[in-house]
Each structure stands twice: as C-alpha cells, then as structure tokens.
C-alpha cells in the first residue's frame, strides 16, 4: 500500500509545475524536486526517519464526491514521513496548514519524537503528495477532498487510537475529520486553528467596511476568483525564489518574536517552501470554498462544537493573528474536556517561533499519556491557560 521513497526514488512520477511550463529555462519544480528539498531540510534533524508515498487509490469506495477527479484514474499518494521512536510510544499525526507542507515542523521532530511516534503528512494536493486537478465546486465537496483522502490514508497505514495535531487550515481539517471519525482520535491538538469564526461575527465589521473600499473590493474579487499566493510565486518566474526568500527571512528572522532561524535553517526552508509553492496548483484551490475573504469559515466549527466527541487542546502563540476567543466560545458548547494554552514569543507559526515552549505545551496537552496523575501535573513555566 506504500512506496518507500529512499528505495524507489526512480519510480516517482514527476509533475511539472505551471511555472516550469511557462518558464522552462528558470528553476523548474516537480514532486522529485520537492522530495529532494525536503531531504535537504531534514538534514538538520538528528532523528532517523522514513519517507514514503502511501497509496490511497483513485477515490473513496462508494463516494458520490469525486475528490480525485482528473483525466485518469491513476492511484493517488499521500506523502508521509515517519520518525524513529521508542517502542510503545503514543502515535502523533501532524497535519500542516494552508500554503505549507509537513517540512514546516522541522524544528519539532527531534524533541517530539523523543516521546511520540511522530508521523507527518502532506495533505492531498500539497507538498510531495499527488496533485490531482482540483475540480470541487462546493464547501461540502472541498471538505470531502481532505477528510476522505485522510481517512483512506489512515486505512492504508492501519492506524487507530492516535493523537491528531493540526495547524491553521490543518486544524480545520483535523477538526472536521474528528467530527466524522472520532473513534480513531484519542486527543485533538489544534494549533492556531482556523475555522472558529465566520463573517457574521462582530469582529468581521472591519473586514466588511474594508470590502466597501475599492482596494477591498479588488482583493475580495481576487479571493472569489481563487487567486492564490502560489499563483503569484509561479507568475514571477525567476523572481519567485527571491520573493520567497525575502518572506522567509522577514517572517522568521527580523519580524520573529521568538527563536529566529539560523542562516542554514533559513536557506533550507526557503528552498523547500519555493518548490512546494511553485508546483502544480491543486489543494491550494480549496481556499475560496472553505473561507470567505478575511479567512472566515463558510461552515464555522463553532456550529459543530456541541457535537465534539474528542478531548481537545487549543494552542495559540501570544502574537497569533488567529483569534483564540473563538476557541473560548467553542469550549462553552463542548461536552468533552477542552483547554486553551497560550505560548509566549510566538505568532501563527508558534512551533517555529518558540519551539521550546511549543513542545512543553504539546507534552502538557498529552500529559494523560505520560503520567499516572495528569490532573495534578503543573502547567510548564511561561505558558498560560485562557
């Protein structure tokens, strides 16, 4: 059901990006390029790992939602990395956010793998996973694209009873998956999760006023036209890598509130991010179906909070632009244990900004898996509960 990349690099199917077709003389990219960039990024990780492409077939059995629609019925793959772990360690599955891939967690693998069996994936249409033509036309179809493909991956890996961690849009997917398949998830960790607010919220008034301006109207039109940041990177051709480099250095360097990237980390991350963004458009096209302009969920998770069946921990950086008040509102409706942890010196990418405190937050969230008396486990220094 899977293909180990270390042993089968030659068998991987290269998928040329849009930028490669328009600018063949300039930095091309493909699945092979992404996997190679990932290996270079993971060279800073000391823990052993295995990369594989997990075959999830050409579509979920009996599904009326054709989430793998394309010109062929070829099998699709979810790119997966599994890190070495101690026998008996609880399994932690990590899902990346929008415009990201699993390599964004590179600063966390060594520490988390000391206590978990860590498995990270690239969602369908992202990173090193298959990139089918994205032809979903509704929020329901788009959610099924991610939820059902993850479930097919879980079946192929024969996993159950795992801790599920999702960041940002990955938190939205993890939440929706846990609502549909709660029997497989022991604990849910939502890091800067999207989806807990809608454009009917009072805080959306500023966005509504901005939409009424010509700039707002233009940006809203681009959003509804599914103009993504990745299209900009591809469209810039040879200037794309430099734009990504400037963003990476600014976001995780001069504008960082926590542990800034080293020169080596910055260079490797920039290379990796460029190739994941410049590859063929696929999963990124989910944006307008899941969120309205301003990143407000079209089907807010708050509406499903009373149906929650999995114990949940929210983690937010102090400087996260995602509003943790939405999590507080959801907690009022939940009938399962729920806590909200805030991490200092961290923004939306808190696991990069302040990895040390982030690791403490994750271990605390999962304390019932490590200690016989979790109720009396003290909150690690520096963290606060909201």
mmCIF file of C-alpha atoms in Angstrom:
data_model
loop_
_atom_site.group_PDB
_atom_site.id
_atom_site.type_symbol
_atom_site.label_atom_id
_atom_site.label_comp_id
_atom_site.label_asym_id
_atom_site.label_seq_id
_atom_site.Cartn_x
_atom_site.Cartn_y
_atom_site.Cartn_z
ATOM 1 C CA UNK A 1 0.000 0.000 0.000
ATOM 2 C CA UNK A 2 3.002 2.303 0.231
ATOM 3 C CA UNK A 3 6.209 3.061 -1.574
ATOM 4 C CA UNK A 4 9.371 3.788 0.390
ATOM 5 C CA UNK A 5 10.995 6.783 -1.248
ATOM 6 C CA UNK A 6 14.527 6.010 -0.135
ATOM 7 C CA UNK A 7 14.377 2.790 -2.133
ATOM 8 C CA UNK A 8 12.174 3.917 -5.001
ATOM 9 C CA UNK A 9 13.139 7.466 -5.958
ATOM 10 C CA UNK A 10 13.430 6.435 -9.575
ATOM 11 C CA UNK A 11 9.824 5.275 -9.643
ATOM 12 C CA UNK A 12 8.278 8.552 -8.510
ATOM 13 C CA UNK A 13 6.224 10.363 -11.112
ATOM 14 C CA UNK A 14 7.464 13.880 -11.755
ATOM 15 C CA UNK A 15 4.770 16.520 -12.080
ATOM 16 C CA UNK A 16 5.951 19.683 -13.783
ATOM 17 C CA UNK A 17 4.616 22.896 -12.319
ATOM 18 C CA UNK A 18 2.840 25.696 -14.079
ATOM 19 C CA UNK A 19 5.926 27.872 -13.676
ATOM 20 C CA UNK A 20 8.054 25.197 -15.352
ATOM 21 C CA UNK A 21 5.802 25.153 -18.410
ATOM 22 C CA UNK A 22 5.798 28.917 -18.829
ATOM 23 C CA UNK A 23 9.441 29.485 -17.901
ATOM 24 C CA UNK A 24 11.326 26.263 -18.781
ATOM 25 C CA UNK A 25 14.737 27.922 -18.503
ATOM 26 C CA UNK A 26 14.135 29.030 -14.937
ATOM 27 C CA UNK A 27 14.038 26.981 -11.757
ATOM 28 C CA UNK A 28 11.686 24.078 -12.569
ATOM 29 C CA UNK A 29 9.959 22.076 -9.900
ATOM 30 C CA UNK A 30 8.279 18.712 -9.554
ATOM 31 C CA UNK A 31 7.461 16.105 -6.926
ATOM 32 C CA UNK A 32 11.070 14.923 -7.210
ATOM 33 C CA UNK A 33 12.344 18.448 -6.541
ATOM 34 C CA UNK A 34 10.055 18.766 -3.520
ATOM 35 C CA UNK A 35 11.215 15.449 -2.032
ATOM 36 C CA UNK A 36 14.847 16.405 -2.603
ATOM 37 C CA UNK A 37 14.315 19.821 -0.961
ATOM 38 C CA UNK A 38 12.598 18.078 1.942
ATOM 39 C CA UNK A 39 15.564 15.758 2.421
ATOM 40 C CA UNK A 40 17.897 18.742 2.498
ATOM 41 C CA UNK A 41 15.688 20.465 5.089
ATOM 42 C CA UNK A 42 15.504 17.318 7.210
ATOM 43 C CA UNK A 43 19.297 17.113 7.231
ATOM 44 C CA UNK A 44 19.143 19.335 10.333
ATOM 45 C CA UNK A 45 17.039 16.669 12.095
ATOM 46 C CA UNK A 46 19.006 14.071 14.059
ATOM 47 C CA UNK A 47 16.225 11.506 14.456
ATOM 48 C CA UNK A 48 16.036 8.771 11.852
ATOM 49 C CA UNK A 49 13.034 8.736 9.540
ATOM 50 C CA UNK A 50 11.433 7.033 6.560
ATOM 51 C CA UNK A 51 9.762 8.852 3.664
ATOM 52 C CA UNK A 52 7.042 7.047 1.747
ATOM 53 C CA UNK A 53 4.224 7.614 -0.694
ATOM 54 C CA UNK A 54 1.133 5.929 0.715
ATOM 55 C CA UNK A 55 -1.228 4.713 -1.995
ATOM 56 C CA UNK A 56 -4.800 5.851 -1.304
ATOM 57 C CA UNK A 57 -6.300 4.655 -4.578
ATOM 58 C CA UNK A 58 -8.210 6.678 -7.134
ATOM 59 C CA UNK A 59 -11.188 7.538 -4.935
ATOM 60 C CA UNK A 60 -13.067 6.529 -1.775
ATOM 61 C CA UNK A 61 -15.280 3.443 -2.265
ATOM 62 C CA UNK A 62 -18.896 4.375 -2.890
ATOM 63 C CA UNK A 63 -18.313 8.102 -2.601
ATOM 64 C CA UNK A 64 -20.522 10.436 -4.614
ATOM 65 C CA UNK A 65 -17.893 13.140 -4.254
ATOM 66 C CA UNK A 66 -15.229 12.712 -6.909
ATOM 67 C CA UNK A 67 -12.358 14.211 -4.951
ATOM 68 C CA UNK A 68 -9.737 12.659 -7.228
ATOM 69 C CA UNK A 69 -11.253 13.868 -10.482
ATOM 70 C CA UNK A 70 -8.659 14.137 -13.245
ATOM 71 C CA UNK A 71 -8.006 12.912 -16.762
ATOM 72 C CA UNK A 72 -7.049 9.475 -15.448
ATOM 73 C CA UNK A 73 -7.923 7.039 -12.700
ATOM 74 C CA UNK A 74 -4.327 6.566 -11.631
ATOM 75 C CA UNK A 75 -3.756 5.898 -7.918
ATOM 76 C CA UNK A 76 -3.054 8.888 -5.690
ATOM 77 C CA UNK A 77 -0.487 9.132 -2.933
ATOM 78 C CA UNK A 78 -0.131 10.892 0.387
ATOM 79 C CA UNK A 79 3.482 11.782 1.089
ATOM 80 C CA UNK A 80 4.337 10.576 4.592
ATOM 81 C CA UNK A 81 7.336 10.808 6.906
ATOM 82 C CA UNK A 82 7.582 8.568 9.976
ATOM 83 C CA UNK A 83 10.251 9.226 12.602
ATOM 84 C CA UNK A 84 12.030 6.632 14.702
ATOM 85 C CA UNK A 85 10.548 6.261 18.178
ATOM 86 C CA UNK A 86 10.741 4.225 21.345
ATOM 87 C CA UNK A 87 8.566 1.079 21.444
ATOM 88 C CA UNK A 88 5.146 1.742 22.906
ATOM 89 C CA UNK A 89 5.201 5.497 22.288
ATOM 90 C CA UNK A 90 1.799 7.091 21.581
ATOM 91 C CA UNK A 91 1.283 7.985 17.917
ATOM 92 C CA UNK A 92 1.152 11.675 16.996
ATOM 93 C CA UNK A 93 -0.093 12.503 13.478
ATOM 94 C CA UNK A 94 0.619 16.072 12.340
ATOM 95 C CA UNK A 95 -1.227 17.982 9.596
ATOM 96 C CA UNK A 96 0.178 21.197 8.107
ATOM 97 C CA UNK A 97 -1.711 24.376 7.288
ATOM 98 C CA UNK A 98 -2.553 26.293 4.119
ATOM 99 C CA UNK A 99 0.352 27.205 1.801
ATOM 100 C CA UNK A 100 2.568 24.922 3.876
ATOM 101 C CA UNK A 101 3.743 21.311 3.965
ATOM 102 C CA UNK A 102 4.922 18.894 6.632
ATOM 103 C CA UNK A 103 8.509 20.186 6.498
ATOM 104 C CA UNK A 104 7.392 23.344 8.319
ATOM 105 C CA UNK A 105 7.542 21.236 11.512
ATOM 106 C CA UNK A 106 11.271 20.565 11.027
ATOM 107 C CA UNK A 107 12.203 22.303 14.276
ATOM 108 C CA UNK A 108 9.951 19.993 16.273
ATOM 109 C CA UNK A 109 10.683 16.479 15.068
ATOM 110 C CA UNK A 110 13.654 15.635 17.306
ATOM 111 C CA UNK A 111 12.002 16.685 20.564
ATOM 112 C CA UNK A 112 8.542 15.309 19.781
ATOM 113 C CA UNK A 113 9.992 12.007 18.574
ATOM 114 C CA UNK A 114 11.617 11.550 21.992
ATOM 115 C CA UNK A 115 8.146 10.824 23.417
ATOM 116 C CA UNK A 116 5.873 10.146 20.437
ATOM 117 C CA UNK A 117 5.802 8.033 17.334
ATOM 118 C CA UNK A 118 5.637 11.044 15.032
ATOM 119 C CA UNK A 119 4.001 10.726 11.607
ATOM 120 C CA UNK A 120 3.617 13.784 9.371
ATOM 121 C CA UNK A 121 1.832 14.046 6.054
ATOM 122 C CA UNK A 122 1.414 16.378 3.118
ATOM 123 C CA UNK A 123 -2.299 16.730 2.528
ATOM 124 C CA UNK A 124 -3.656 15.704 -0.866
ATOM 125 C CA UNK A 125 -2.681 18.363 -3.388
ATOM 126 C CA UNK A 126 0.151 19.777 -1.263
ATOM 127 C CA UNK A 127 3.877 19.239 -0.805
ATOM 128 C CA UNK A 128 5.127 15.893 -2.055
ATOM 129 C CA UNK A 129 1.675 14.307 -2.294
ATOM 130 C CA UNK A 130 -0.227 13.736 -5.530
ATOM 131 C CA UNK A 131 -1.648 16.897 -7.053
ATOM 132 C CA UNK A 132 -4.845 15.948 -8.897
ATOM 133 C CA UNK A 133 -6.789 18.566 -10.813
ATOM 134 C CA UNK A 134 -8.908 20.388 -8.242
ATOM 135 C CA UNK A 135 -12.472 20.419 -9.536
ATOM 136 C CA UNK A 136 -14.511 20.735 -6.331
ATOM 137 C CA UNK A 137 -17.366 23.203 -6.669
ATOM 138 C CA UNK A 138 -18.708 23.492 -3.118
ATOM 139 C CA UNK A 139 -17.668 23.619 0.517
ATOM 140 C CA UNK A 140 -19.001 20.083 1.046
ATOM 141 C CA UNK A 141 -17.007 18.650 -1.852
ATOM 142 C CA UNK A 142 -13.886 20.504 -0.751
ATOM 143 C CA UNK A 143 -14.108 19.234 2.815
ATOM 144 C CA UNK A 144 -14.581 15.697 1.474
ATOM 145 C CA UNK A 145 -11.434 16.079 -0.644
ATOM 146 C CA UNK A 146 -9.326 16.465 2.506
ATOM 147 C CA UNK A 147 -11.300 14.432 5.061
ATOM 148 C CA UNK A 148 -11.887 11.383 2.872
ATOM 149 C CA UNK A 149 -8.351 11.316 1.486
ATOM 150 C CA UNK A 150 -7.004 11.424 5.047
ATOM 151 C CA UNK A 151 -9.300 8.547 6.011
ATOM 152 C CA UNK A 152 -8.090 6.477 3.042
ATOM 153 C CA UNK A 153 -4.529 7.228 4.176
ATOM 154 C CA UNK A 154 -5.384 6.107 7.718
ATOM 155 C CA UNK A 155 -6.792 2.839 6.398
ATOM 156 C CA UNK A 156 -3.715 2.243 4.253
ATOM 157 C CA UNK A 157 -1.462 2.852 7.276
ATOM 158 C CA UNK A 158 -3.741 0.735 9.509
ATOM 159 C CA UNK A 159 -3.760 3.411 12.184
ATOM 160 C CA UNK A 160 -6.176 3.958 15.048
ATOM 161 C CA UNK A 161 -6.008 5.434 18.536
ATOM 162 C CA UNK A 162 -3.716 8.298 17.595
ATOM 163 C CA UNK A 163 -3.278 11.892 18.728
ATOM 164 C CA UNK A 164 -4.108 14.277 15.875
ATOM 165 C CA UNK A 165 -2.442 17.686 15.626
ATOM 166 C CA UNK A 166 -3.432 20.233 13.013
ATOM 167 C CA UNK A 167 -2.070 23.705 12.368
ATOM 168 C CA UNK A 168 -4.220 26.551 10.979
ATOM 169 C CA UNK A 169 -6.151 25.133 7.995
ATOM 170 C CA UNK A 170 -4.805 21.731 9.077
ATOM 171 C CA UNK A 171 -6.620 22.325 12.369
ATOM 172 C CA UNK A 172 -9.842 22.856 10.438
ATOM 173 C CA UNK A 173 -9.311 19.571 8.575
ATOM 174 C CA UNK A 174 -8.333 17.720 11.777
ATOM 175 C CA UNK A 175 -11.477 19.029 13.489
ATOM 176 C CA UNK A 176 -13.761 18.033 10.634
ATOM 177 C CA UNK A 177 -12.117 14.614 10.470
ATOM 178 C CA UNK A 178 -12.535 14.095 14.225
ATOM 179 C CA UNK A 179 -16.208 15.016 13.977
ATOM 180 C CA UNK A 180 -16.702 12.371 11.277
ATOM 181 C CA UNK A 181 -14.341 9.682 12.650
ATOM 182 C CA UNK A 182 -13.986 10.288 16.416
ATOM 183 C CA UNK A 183 -13.377 6.589 17.094
ATOM 184 C CA UNK A 184 -9.816 6.848 15.746
ATOM 185 C CA UNK A 185 -8.674 10.004 17.552
ATOM 186 C CA UNK A 186 -7.570 9.856 21.194
ATOM 187 C CA UNK A 187 -6.825 13.556 21.569
ATOM 188 C CA UNK A 188 -7.075 16.567 19.272
ATOM 189 C CA UNK A 189 -4.489 19.353 19.326
ATOM 190 C CA UNK A 190 -5.400 22.481 17.353
ATOM 191 C CA UNK A 191 -2.529 24.913 16.825
ATOM 192 C CA UNK A 192 -3.637 28.379 15.741
ATOM 193 C CA UNK A 193 -6.636 26.665 14.200
ATOM 194 C CA UNK A 194 -8.705 28.298 11.505
ATOM 195 C CA UNK A 195 -12.444 27.855 11.232
ATOM 196 C CA UNK A 196 -13.811 29.012 14.578
ATOM 197 C CA UNK A 197 -15.143 32.326 13.307
ATOM 198 C CA UNK A 198 -17.459 33.392 10.483
ATOM 199 C CA UNK A 199 -18.184 36.622 8.638
ATOM 200 C CA UNK A 200 -21.259 37.059 10.826
ATOM 201 C CA UNK A 201 -19.041 37.641 13.867
ATOM 202 C CA UNK A 202 -18.876 41.146 15.269
ATOM 203 C CA UNK A 203 -15.118 41.297 14.655
ATOM 204 C CA UNK A 204 -15.790 40.974 10.915
ATOM 205 C CA UNK A 205 -17.204 44.503 10.813
ATOM 206 C CA UNK A 206 -13.767 45.917 9.981
ATOM 207 C CA UNK A 207 -13.466 43.496 7.049
ATOM 208 C CA UNK A 208 -16.955 44.440 5.867
ATOM 209 C CA UNK A 209 -16.019 48.132 5.884
ATOM 210 C CA UNK A 210 -12.792 47.358 4.040
ATOM 211 C CA UNK A 211 -14.684 45.401 1.368
ATOM 212 C CA UNK A 212 -16.663 48.587 0.643
ATOM 213 C CA UNK A 213 -13.451 50.378 -0.428
ATOM 214 C CA UNK A 214 -12.009 49.949 -3.915
ATOM 215 C CA UNK A 215 -8.990 48.122 -2.520
ATOM 216 C CA UNK A 216 -11.206 45.799 -0.522
ATOM 217 C CA UNK A 217 -13.460 45.169 -3.496
ATOM 218 C CA UNK A 218 -10.432 44.302 -5.634
ATOM 219 C CA UNK A 219 -8.970 41.922 -3.065
ATOM 220 C CA UNK A 220 -12.365 40.318 -2.481
ATOM 221 C CA UNK A 221 -12.709 39.790 -6.245
ATOM 222 C CA UNK A 222 -9.276 38.166 -6.396
ATOM 223 C CA UNK A 223 -10.231 35.922 -3.471
ATOM 224 C CA UNK A 224 -13.506 34.825 -5.078
ATOM 225 C CA UNK A 225 -11.600 34.275 -8.342
ATOM 226 C CA UNK A 226 -9.340 31.856 -6.433
ATOM 227 C CA UNK A 227 -6.208 33.916 -6.954
ATOM 228 C CA UNK A 228 -3.783 32.285 -4.523
ATOM 229 C CA UNK A 229 -0.348 33.355 -3.210
ATOM 230 C CA UNK A 230 1.098 30.365 -5.057
ATOM 231 C CA UNK A 231 -0.082 31.772 -8.385
ATOM 232 C CA UNK A 232 1.912 34.906 -7.658
ATOM 233 C CA UNK A 233 5.048 32.870 -6.936
ATOM 234 C CA UNK A 234 4.626 30.944 -10.196
ATOM 235 C CA UNK A 235 3.811 34.073 -12.161
ATOM 236 C CA UNK A 236 7.004 35.806 -11.046
ATOM 237 C CA UNK A 237 9.080 33.117 -12.736
ATOM 238 C CA UNK A 238 12.792 33.645 -11.960
ATOM 239 C CA UNK A 239 11.936 36.234 -9.303
ATOM 240 C CA UNK A 240 9.787 33.746 -7.362
ATOM 241 C CA UNK A 241 12.601 32.244 -5.262
ATOM 242 C CA UNK A 242 13.787 35.705 -4.241
ATOM 243 C CA UNK A 243 10.286 36.716 -3.096
ATOM 244 C CA UNK A 244 10.032 33.517 -1.041
ATOM 245 C CA UNK A 245 13.487 34.176 0.403
ATOM 246 C CA UNK A 246 12.526 37.703 1.470
ATOM 247 C CA UNK A 247 9.318 36.435 3.071
ATOM 248 C CA UNK A 248 11.081 33.624 4.942
ATOM 249 C CA UNK A 249 13.825 35.883 6.269
ATOM 250 C CA UNK A 250 11.372 38.592 7.301
ATOM 251 C CA UNK A 251 8.752 36.316 8.877
ATOM 252 C CA UNK A 252 11.133 34.018 10.747
ATOM 253 C CA UNK A 253 14.024 36.469 11.122
ATOM 254 C CA UNK A 254 13.679 40.215 11.556
ATOM 255 C CA UNK A 255 9.960 40.044 12.433
ATOM 256 C CA UNK A 256 10.192 36.985 14.640
ATOM 257 C CA UNK A 257 9.223 37.329 18.288
ATOM 258 C CA UNK A 258 10.979 34.120 19.340
ATOM 259 C CA UNK A 259 13.927 31.941 18.290
ATOM 260 C CA UNK A 260 14.961 33.241 14.854
ATOM 261 C CA UNK A 261 16.102 30.836 12.160
ATOM 262 C CA UNK A 262 19.799 30.199 11.706
ATOM 263 C CA UNK A 263 21.304 31.011 8.316
ATOM 264 C CA UNK A 264 21.302 27.316 7.411
ATOM 265 C CA UNK A 265 17.694 26.821 8.502
ATOM 266 C CA UNK A 266 16.573 29.904 6.568
ATOM 267 C CA UNK A 267 18.313 28.788 3.374
ATOM 268 C CA UNK A 268 16.964 25.235 3.544
ATOM 269 C CA UNK A 269 13.428 26.331 4.443
ATOM 270 C CA UNK A 270 13.367 28.894 1.624
ATOM 271 C CA UNK A 271 14.404 26.280 -0.914
ATOM 272 C CA UNK A 272 11.769 23.852 0.361
ATOM 273 C CA UNK A 273 8.988 26.439 0.514
ATOM 274 C CA UNK A 274 9.678 27.642 -3.016
ATOM 275 C CA UNK A 275 9.349 24.194 -4.536
ATOM 276 C CA UNK A 276 6.164 23.377 -2.598
ATOM 277 C CA UNK A 277 4.552 26.671 -3.658
ATOM 278 C CA UNK A 278 5.648 26.642 -7.304
ATOM 279 C CA UNK A 279 4.460 23.103 -8.060
ATOM 280 C CA UNK A 280 1.198 22.357 -9.873
ATOM 281 C CA UNK A 281 -1.870 24.040 -8.358
ATOM 282 C CA UNK A 282 -4.140 21.548 -6.631
ATOM 283 C CA UNK A 283 -5.101 21.595 -2.937
ATOM 284 C CA UNK A 284 -4.438 25.329 -2.695
ATOM 285 C CA UNK A 285 -7.598 25.966 -4.752
ATOM 286 C CA UNK A 286 -9.705 24.986 -1.742
ATOM 287 C CA UNK A 287 -9.345 28.473 -0.307
ATOM 288 C CA UNK A 288 -12.491 30.243 -1.548
ATOM 289 C CA UNK A 289 -14.702 27.224 -0.820
ATOM 290 C CA UNK A 290 -13.626 26.865 2.810
ATOM 291 C CA UNK A 291 -13.199 30.535 3.744
ATOM 292 C CA UNK A 292 -14.674 33.835 2.689
ATOM 293 C CA UNK A 293 -12.455 36.895 2.306
ATOM 294 C CA UNK A 294 -10.812 37.607 5.661
ATOM 295 C CA UNK A 295 -10.354 33.885 6.438
ATOM 296 C CA UNK A 296 -13.851 33.494 7.893
ATOM 297 C CA UNK A 297 -15.108 29.928 7.677
ATOM 298 C CA UNK A 298 -18.105 29.314 5.420
ATOM 299 C CA UNK A 299 -19.079 26.378 7.680
ATOM 300 C CA UNK A 300 -17.737 27.530 11.080
ATOM 301 C CA UNK A 301 -16.568 24.869 13.507
ATOM 302 C CA UNK A 302 -18.327 26.781 16.263
ATOM 303 C CA UNK A 303 -21.616 25.452 14.877
ATOM 304 C CA UNK A 304 -20.413 21.883 15.490
ATOM 305 C CA UNK A 305 -18.850 22.418 18.925
ATOM 306 C CA UNK A 306 -21.759 20.773 20.768
ATOM 307 C CA UNK A 307 -21.155 17.602 18.713
ATOM 308 C CA UNK A 308 -17.482 17.334 19.721
ATOM 309 C CA UNK A 309 -16.531 13.849 20.942
ATOM 310 C CA UNK A 310 -12.742 14.085 21.269
ATOM 311 C CA UNK A 311 -10.834 15.758 24.156
ATOM 312 C CA UNK A 312 -9.237 18.869 22.690
ATOM 313 C CA UNK A 313 -6.358 21.228 23.391
ATOM 314 C CA UNK A 314 -6.013 24.555 21.600
ATOM 315 C CA UNK A 315 -2.533 26.093 21.359
ATOM 316 C CA UNK A 316 -2.038 29.721 20.312
ATOM 317 C CA UNK A 317 1.021 31.953 20.198
ATOM 318 C CA UNK A 318 0.609 35.226 22.064
ATOM 319 C CA UNK A 319 1.097 37.058 18.739
ATOM 320 C CA UNK A 320 -1.078 34.751 16.636
ATOM 321 C CA UNK A 321 -3.397 36.671 14.308
ATOM 322 C CA UNK A 322 -5.902 33.840 14.679
ATOM 323 C CA UNK A 323 -8.256 34.850 17.463
ATOM 324 C CA UNK A 324 -8.294 32.464 20.434
ATOM 325 C CA UNK A 325 -11.618 33.920 21.594
ATOM 326 C CA UNK A 326 -13.308 31.704 19.006
ATOM 327 C CA UNK A 327 -11.889 28.681 20.825
ATOM 328 C CA UNK A 328 -13.223 30.052 24.107
ATOM 329 C CA UNK A 329 -16.701 30.304 22.607
ATOM 330 C CA UNK A 330 -16.455 26.757 21.274
ATOM 331 C CA UNK A 331 -15.358 25.444 24.666
ATOM 332 C CA UNK A 332 -18.592 26.724 26.228
ATOM 333 C CA UNK A 333 -20.528 24.397 23.922
ATOM 334 C CA UNK A 334 -18.287 21.333 24.127
ATOM 335 C CA UNK A 335 -19.222 18.338 26.257
ATOM 336 C CA UNK A 336 -15.665 16.959 26.314
ATOM 337 C CA UNK A 337 -12.514 18.120 28.155
ATOM 338 C CA UNK A 338 -11.098 21.221 26.484
ATOM 339 C CA UNK A 339 -8.280 23.594 27.371
ATOM 340 C CA UNK A 340 -6.653 26.566 25.672
ATOM 341 C CA UNK A 341 -2.904 27.133 26.066
ATOM 342 C CA UNK A 342 -1.147 30.344 25.049
ATOM 343 C CA UNK A 343 2.560 30.323 24.234
ATOM 344 C CA UNK A 344 4.778 33.420 24.674
ATOM 345 C CA UNK A 345 7.085 34.756 21.952
ATOM 346 C CA UNK A 346 5.169 33.024 19.218
ATOM 347 C CA UNK A 347 2.905 34.001 16.367
ATOM 348 C CA UNK A 348 0.840 31.937 13.949
ATOM 349 C CA UNK A 349 3.828 29.631 13.363
ATOM 350 C CA UNK A 350 4.416 29.208 17.080
ATOM 351 C CA UNK A 351 6.172 25.863 16.536
ATOM 352 C CA UNK A 352 8.863 27.685 14.542
ATOM 353 C CA UNK A 353 8.906 30.916 16.571
ATOM 354 C CA UNK A 354 9.235 29.325 20.003
ATOM 355 C CA UNK A 355 9.739 25.567 19.585
ATOM 356 C CA UNK A 356 10.844 25.015 23.195
ATOM 357 C CA UNK A 357 7.633 26.411 24.697
ATOM 358 C CA UNK A 358 5.560 24.782 21.950
ATOM 359 C CA UNK A 359 6.973 21.359 22.860
ATOM 360 C CA UNK A 360 6.137 21.995 26.501
ATOM 361 C CA UNK A 361 2.568 22.860 25.502
ATOM 362 C CA UNK A 362 2.183 19.662 23.451
ATOM 363 C CA UNK A 363 3.597 17.472 26.232
ATOM 364 C CA UNK A 364 1.296 19.143 28.740
ATOM 365 C CA UNK A 365 -1.693 18.664 26.433
ATOM 366 C CA UNK A 366 -0.858 14.937 26.269
ATOM 367 C CA UNK A 367 0.046 14.508 29.925
ATOM 368 C CA UNK A 368 -2.536 11.756 30.445
ATOM 369 C CA UNK A 369 -0.475 9.577 28.098
ATOM 370 C CA UNK A 370 2.696 10.034 30.161
ATOM 371 C CA UNK A 371 1.747 10.332 33.818
ATOM 372 C CA UNK A 372 -0.471 8.447 36.247
ATOM 373 C CA UNK A 373 -1.732 11.681 37.822
ATOM 374 C CA UNK A 374 -2.405 14.100 34.926
ATOM 375 C CA UNK A 375 -4.820 16.258 36.935
ATOM 376 C CA UNK A 376 -2.013 17.383 39.231
ATOM 377 C CA UNK A 377 0.560 17.989 36.504
ATOM 378 C CA UNK A 378 1.714 21.639 36.796
ATOM 379 C CA UNK A 379 1.475 23.945 33.797
ATOM 380 C CA UNK A 380 5.004 24.490 32.403
ATOM 381 C CA UNK A 381 6.586 27.825 33.205
ATOM 382 C CA UNK A 382 5.811 30.581 30.728
ATOM 383 C CA UNK A 383 2.608 29.032 29.385
ATOM 384 C CA UNK A 384 -0.781 30.422 30.322
ATOM 385 C CA UNK A 385 -4.307 28.991 30.201
ATOM 386 C CA UNK A 386 -7.032 31.063 28.564
#
